[in-house]
Coordinates of C-alpha atoms in Angstrom, one line a residue:
M1 CA -152.9 58.0 8.8
S2 CA -154.7 55.3 7.5
V3 CA -154.5 52.2 8.1
R4 CA -155.2 48.9 5.4
R5 CA -157.4 46.0 7.1
T6 CA -156.7 42.8 5.1
L7 CA -159.0 39.8 6.0
L8 CA -158.1 36.4 6.0
P9 CA -159.8 32.9 5.7
L10 CA -160.6 30.5 7.9
G11 CA -161.6 32.4 10.5
A12 CA -158.3 33.6 11.7
T13 CA -160.3 36.7 13.5
G14 CA -162.3 34.3 15.8
A15 CA -159.5 31.6 16.2
A16 CA -157.7 34.9 18.3
A17 CA -160.6 36.5 19.8
G18 CA -161.0 32.3 21.5
L19 CA -157.4 32.2 22.4
L20 CA -158.1 36.0 23.7
A21 CA -161.3 34.3 25.8
L22 CA -158.9 32.0 27.8
G23 CA -156.0 34.2 28.1
L24 CA -153.6 32.9 26.2
A25 CA -152.0 36.6 25.2
A26 CA -148.1 36.6 25.0
P27 CA -146.0 39.2 25.9
A28 CA -145.8 41.9 23.8
S29 CA -141.9 41.3 23.8
A30 CA -142.6 38.1 22.1
H31 CA -145.4 39.0 18.9
V32 CA -145.1 37.7 15.7
G33 CA -143.5 40.9 13.9
I34 CA -142.3 42.3 10.4
T35 CA -138.7 44.3 9.9
P36 CA -138.7 45.8 6.3
N37 CA -134.8 46.4 5.9
T38 CA -136.4 50.0 3.7
T39 CA -140.1 51.7 4.4
A40 CA -139.1 54.5 2.1
A41 CA -143.1 54.6 -0.2
G42 CA -142.6 53.6 -3.8
A43 CA -138.9 51.1 -2.7
Y44 CA -138.3 47.6 -3.3
A45 CA -137.7 46.2 0.4
V46 CA -137.0 42.5 2.1
L47 CA -139.7 42.0 4.7
T48 CA -138.3 39.9 7.3
V49 CA -141.4 38.0 9.3
S50 CA -141.1 36.1 12.9
V51 CA -141.8 33.7 14.7
P52 CA -140.3 34.1 18.1
H53 CA -142.4 31.0 20.2
G54 CA -144.8 28.6 19.3
C55 CA -148.7 28.8 20.8
D56 CA -148.9 28.5 24.5
G57 CA -145.6 25.3 24.3
A58 CA -146.4 23.7 21.1
A59 CA -143.8 23.9 18.2
T60 CA -145.1 25.8 15.2
T61 CA -145.6 23.7 12.1
K62 CA -147.4 26.3 9.7
V63 CA -146.5 29.8 8.9
A64 CA -149.6 31.8 6.4
I65 CA -148.8 35.4 5.8
A66 CA -151.2 37.3 4.0
M67 CA -150.5 40.4 1.8
P68 CA -151.8 44.0 1.1
E69 CA -153.9 44.3 -1.9
E70 CA -151.7 47.2 -2.2
I71 CA -149.1 44.9 -3.3
P72 CA -150.4 42.3 -5.6
S73 CA -146.8 40.8 -6.7
V74 CA -144.2 38.8 -3.7
T75 CA -141.3 36.7 -3.8
P76 CA -140.4 34.7 -1.1
T77 CA -137.4 34.0 -0.5
R78 CA -137.3 30.0 0.9
N79 CA -136.2 28.1 3.6
P80 CA -134.6 24.7 4.0
L81 CA -137.1 24.3 7.1
Y82 CA -139.4 24.5 4.9
T83 CA -141.7 24.5 1.9
V84 CA -143.4 27.5 0.9
K85 CA -146.5 28.4 -1.5
K86 CA -148.2 31.0 -2.9
V87 CA -151.4 31.6 -2.7
I88 CA -153.0 33.3 -5.9
E89 CA -156.3 35.0 -6.4
K90 CA -158.0 36.0 -9.6
L91 CA -158.4 40.3 -9.2
D92 CA -162.2 41.6 -10.0
E93 CA -159.8 44.6 -12.3
P94 CA -157.2 44.1 -13.7
I95 CA -154.1 46.1 -12.3
T96 CA -150.1 47.3 -13.5
D97 CA -147.8 46.2 -11.6
A98 CA -144.5 48.8 -11.8
H99 CA -143.1 46.9 -14.2
G100 CA -146.0 48.1 -17.1
N101 CA -147.6 44.9 -17.1
E102 CA -150.8 44.1 -16.5
L103 CA -152.7 42.2 -13.5
T104 CA -155.5 40.1 -13.2
E105 CA -154.1 37.9 -10.7
R106 CA -152.3 39.0 -7.1
V107 CA -150.6 36.6 -4.3
A108 CA -153.6 36.6 -1.9
Q109 CA -150.8 34.7 1.1
V110 CA -147.6 33.1 0.9
V111 CA -147.9 29.9 3.1
Y112 CA -144.5 28.3 5.1
T113 CA -145.4 24.5 6.2
A114 CA -142.3 23.3 8.3
K115 CA -141.0 20.3 7.9
T116 CA -140.3 19.3 11.1
P117 CA -142.1 21.5 13.8
L118 CA -140.3 24.3 14.8
P119 CA -139.6 23.4 19.1
E120 CA -141.3 26.1 21.5
G121 CA -137.7 27.9 22.8
Y122 CA -136.7 28.2 19.5
R123 CA -137.4 31.0 16.6
D124 CA -137.2 31.2 13.4
T125 CA -137.1 33.7 10.1
F126 CA -139.0 34.7 6.6
E127 CA -137.8 36.7 4.3
L128 CA -140.6 38.7 1.5
S129 CA -139.2 40.7 -1.4
V130 CA -142.2 43.5 -2.7
K131 CA -142.0 46.2 -4.0
L132 CA -143.6 49.0 -1.4
P133 CA -146.7 50.5 -2.9
D134 CA -146.1 55.0 -3.8
A135 CA -148.1 55.8 -0.6
E136 CA -146.2 58.2 1.5
G137 CA -148.1 57.2 5.5
E138 CA -150.0 54.5 4.9
T139 CA -149.7 51.5 6.9
M140 CA -149.4 48.5 5.4
V141 CA -150.7 45.4 7.3
F142 CA -149.6 41.8 7.7
P143 CA -152.0 39.0 9.0
T144 CA -150.5 36.3 9.9
V145 CA -151.6 33.0 10.8
Q146 CA -149.4 30.5 12.9
T147 CA -150.6 27.1 13.1
C148 CA -149.2 24.5 16.0
V149 CA -149.4 21.3 16.7
K150 CA -151.7 22.4 19.4
G151 CA -154.0 25.4 18.1
E152 CA -153.6 28.0 16.4
T153 CA -152.4 32.0 17.5
G154 CA -153.8 34.7 14.6
W155 CA -151.6 37.5 14.7
T156 CA -154.6 39.0 12.9
E157 CA -155.9 42.5 14.8
V158 CA -155.7 45.7 13.9
P159 CA -155.3 48.8 16.0
A160 CA -158.1 51.6 16.2
E161 CA -157.4 54.7 15.2
G162 CA -154.9 56.2 18.0
Q163 CA -154.4 52.7 19.5
D164 CA -151.1 51.8 20.2
A165 CA -150.6 48.3 19.0
E166 CA -148.6 46.8 21.9
E167 CA -152.5 47.5 23.6
L168 CA -153.6 44.3 21.6
A169 CA -152.8 40.9 22.8
H170 CA -152.3 39.4 19.2
P171 CA -151.4 42.3 16.7
A172 CA -151.0 41.6 13.2
P173 CA -147.2 42.8 11.7
A174 CA -147.6 46.3 10.1
I175 CA -145.2 48.2 8.5
T176 CA -146.0 52.1 8.2
L177 CA -144.3 53.9 5.0
T178 CA -142.6 56.6 5.3
E179 CA -141.4 59.1 2.5
G180 CA -139.9 58.2 -0.7
T181 CA -136.1 58.5 -1.8
G182 CA -136.1 57.4 -5.1
D183 CA -133.5 54.8 -5.1
G184 CA -135.8 51.9 -4.1
H185 CA -137.6 52.5 -8.0
S186 CA -134.3 51.0 -10.2
H187 CA -133.1 48.7 -7.1
G188 CA -130.9 50.7 -6.1
D189 CA -128.5 50.6 -9.1
T190 CA -127.6 54.3 -10.9
D191 CA -129.3 55.1 -14.5
D192 CA -126.0 55.5 -16.4
T193 CA -128.0 57.2 -19.0
D194 CA -128.8 60.4 -16.4
D195 CA -125.8 60.5 -15.4
T196 CA -123.6 60.9 -18.8
D197 CA -126.3 64.1 -19.3
E198 CA -125.8 65.6 -16.6
H199 CA -122.2 65.6 -17.1
A200 CA -122.8 66.7 -20.4
D201 CA -124.7 69.7 -19.3
E202 CA -122.2 70.1 -16.5
H203 CA -119.2 70.5 -19.9
A204 CA -121.3 71.9 -21.8
D205 CA -122.5 75.2 -19.0
E206 CA -118.3 75.0 -18.6
A207 CA -117.9 75.2 -21.6
E208 CA -120.6 78.5 -22.2
E209 CA -118.6 80.3 -19.1
S210 CA -115.2 80.0 -20.6
A211 CA -116.3 81.6 -23.7
E212 CA -117.9 83.9 -22.2
A213 CA -115.0 85.4 -20.5
A214 CA -112.9 85.0 -23.5
G215 CA -115.7 87.4 -24.8
S216 CA -115.2 89.6 -22.2
D217 CA -111.4 89.6 -22.4
E218 CA -111.4 90.8 -26.3
G219 CA -113.9 93.5 -25.3
S220 CA -111.0 95.3 -23.2
D221 CA -108.1 94.7 -25.9
G222 CA -110.1 93.5 -28.8
T223 CA -107.8 96.1 -31.6
G224 CA -104.6 95.2 -30.1
L225 CA -105.7 91.2 -30.6
A226 CA -106.7 91.5 -34.1
V227 CA -103.7 93.4 -35.2
A228 CA -101.5 90.9 -33.3
G229 CA -103.4 88.1 -35.4
L230 CA -102.8 89.9 -38.6
V231 CA -99.3 90.4 -37.9
A232 CA -98.4 86.7 -37.4
G233 CA -100.5 86.2 -40.4
L234 CA -98.3 87.8 -42.4
L235 CA -94.7 86.8 -41.1
G236 CA -96.4 83.3 -41.7
L237 CA -96.5 84.5 -45.4
V238 CA -93.2 85.5 -45.6
A239 CA -91.4 82.2 -43.5
G240 CA -93.2 80.2 -46.4
G241 CA -92.2 82.1 -49.4
A242 CA -88.8 81.9 -48.1
A243 CA -88.4 78.7 -48.1
L244 CA -89.7 78.2 -50.9
V245 CA -87.1 80.4 -53.0
R246 CA -84.4 78.3 -51.0
S247 CA -85.7 75.5 -52.3
G248 CA -86.4 76.4 -55.8
R249 CA -82.2 77.3 -56.2
R250 CA -81.7 74.2 -54.4
A251 CA -82.7 72.2 -57.3

């Protein structure tokens, strides 16, 4: 399993190292984390970033979430207690998104700025709607910088190969992609055209089976069926002629 490392501007990693030196590591259960509603590769997902506390007791004023390069587009959910901004960066080379559109820039960061600082002892969440890359087994990292009234915490540390993220003081929020199910490629909607074609094929198969069965029955007694059909036709002609004669007499 490989891990995507995303670098943040503003010296966030250095800030995290400084906090470590001061022994300000938060408990593992109080990390800034990310919870996806699905991890299926290639699916559309809503990622919920949670901030459970301030910076060593100081109220939170801003949360900046870096986006992996593999996720060029993101739709952040508005939070009434914050303003939200997408930080855009130009791409060195254009890429094609999931809808076939050519992109020359991507969302590098989503920044939530509190209208009123989030007090210590309270938590908040931020939702991001994204299209996950079709890369089963890959780990997507979302380094996050939490700015407070006093100081900041850089949740930017990425575990080494084989290392448990819980061993880190300030691990970056991350998710690992699992096997894709195909449901997410169309936002979970059903393709009516495909269903219609599938049902049509099923009916065609049933009709073919019925025809084969009928042919088999005729083969077992084909002569009898042919004679019965001929007799029925002759009786119909006789009945029709008699009716015509009676009609002429009445006239």
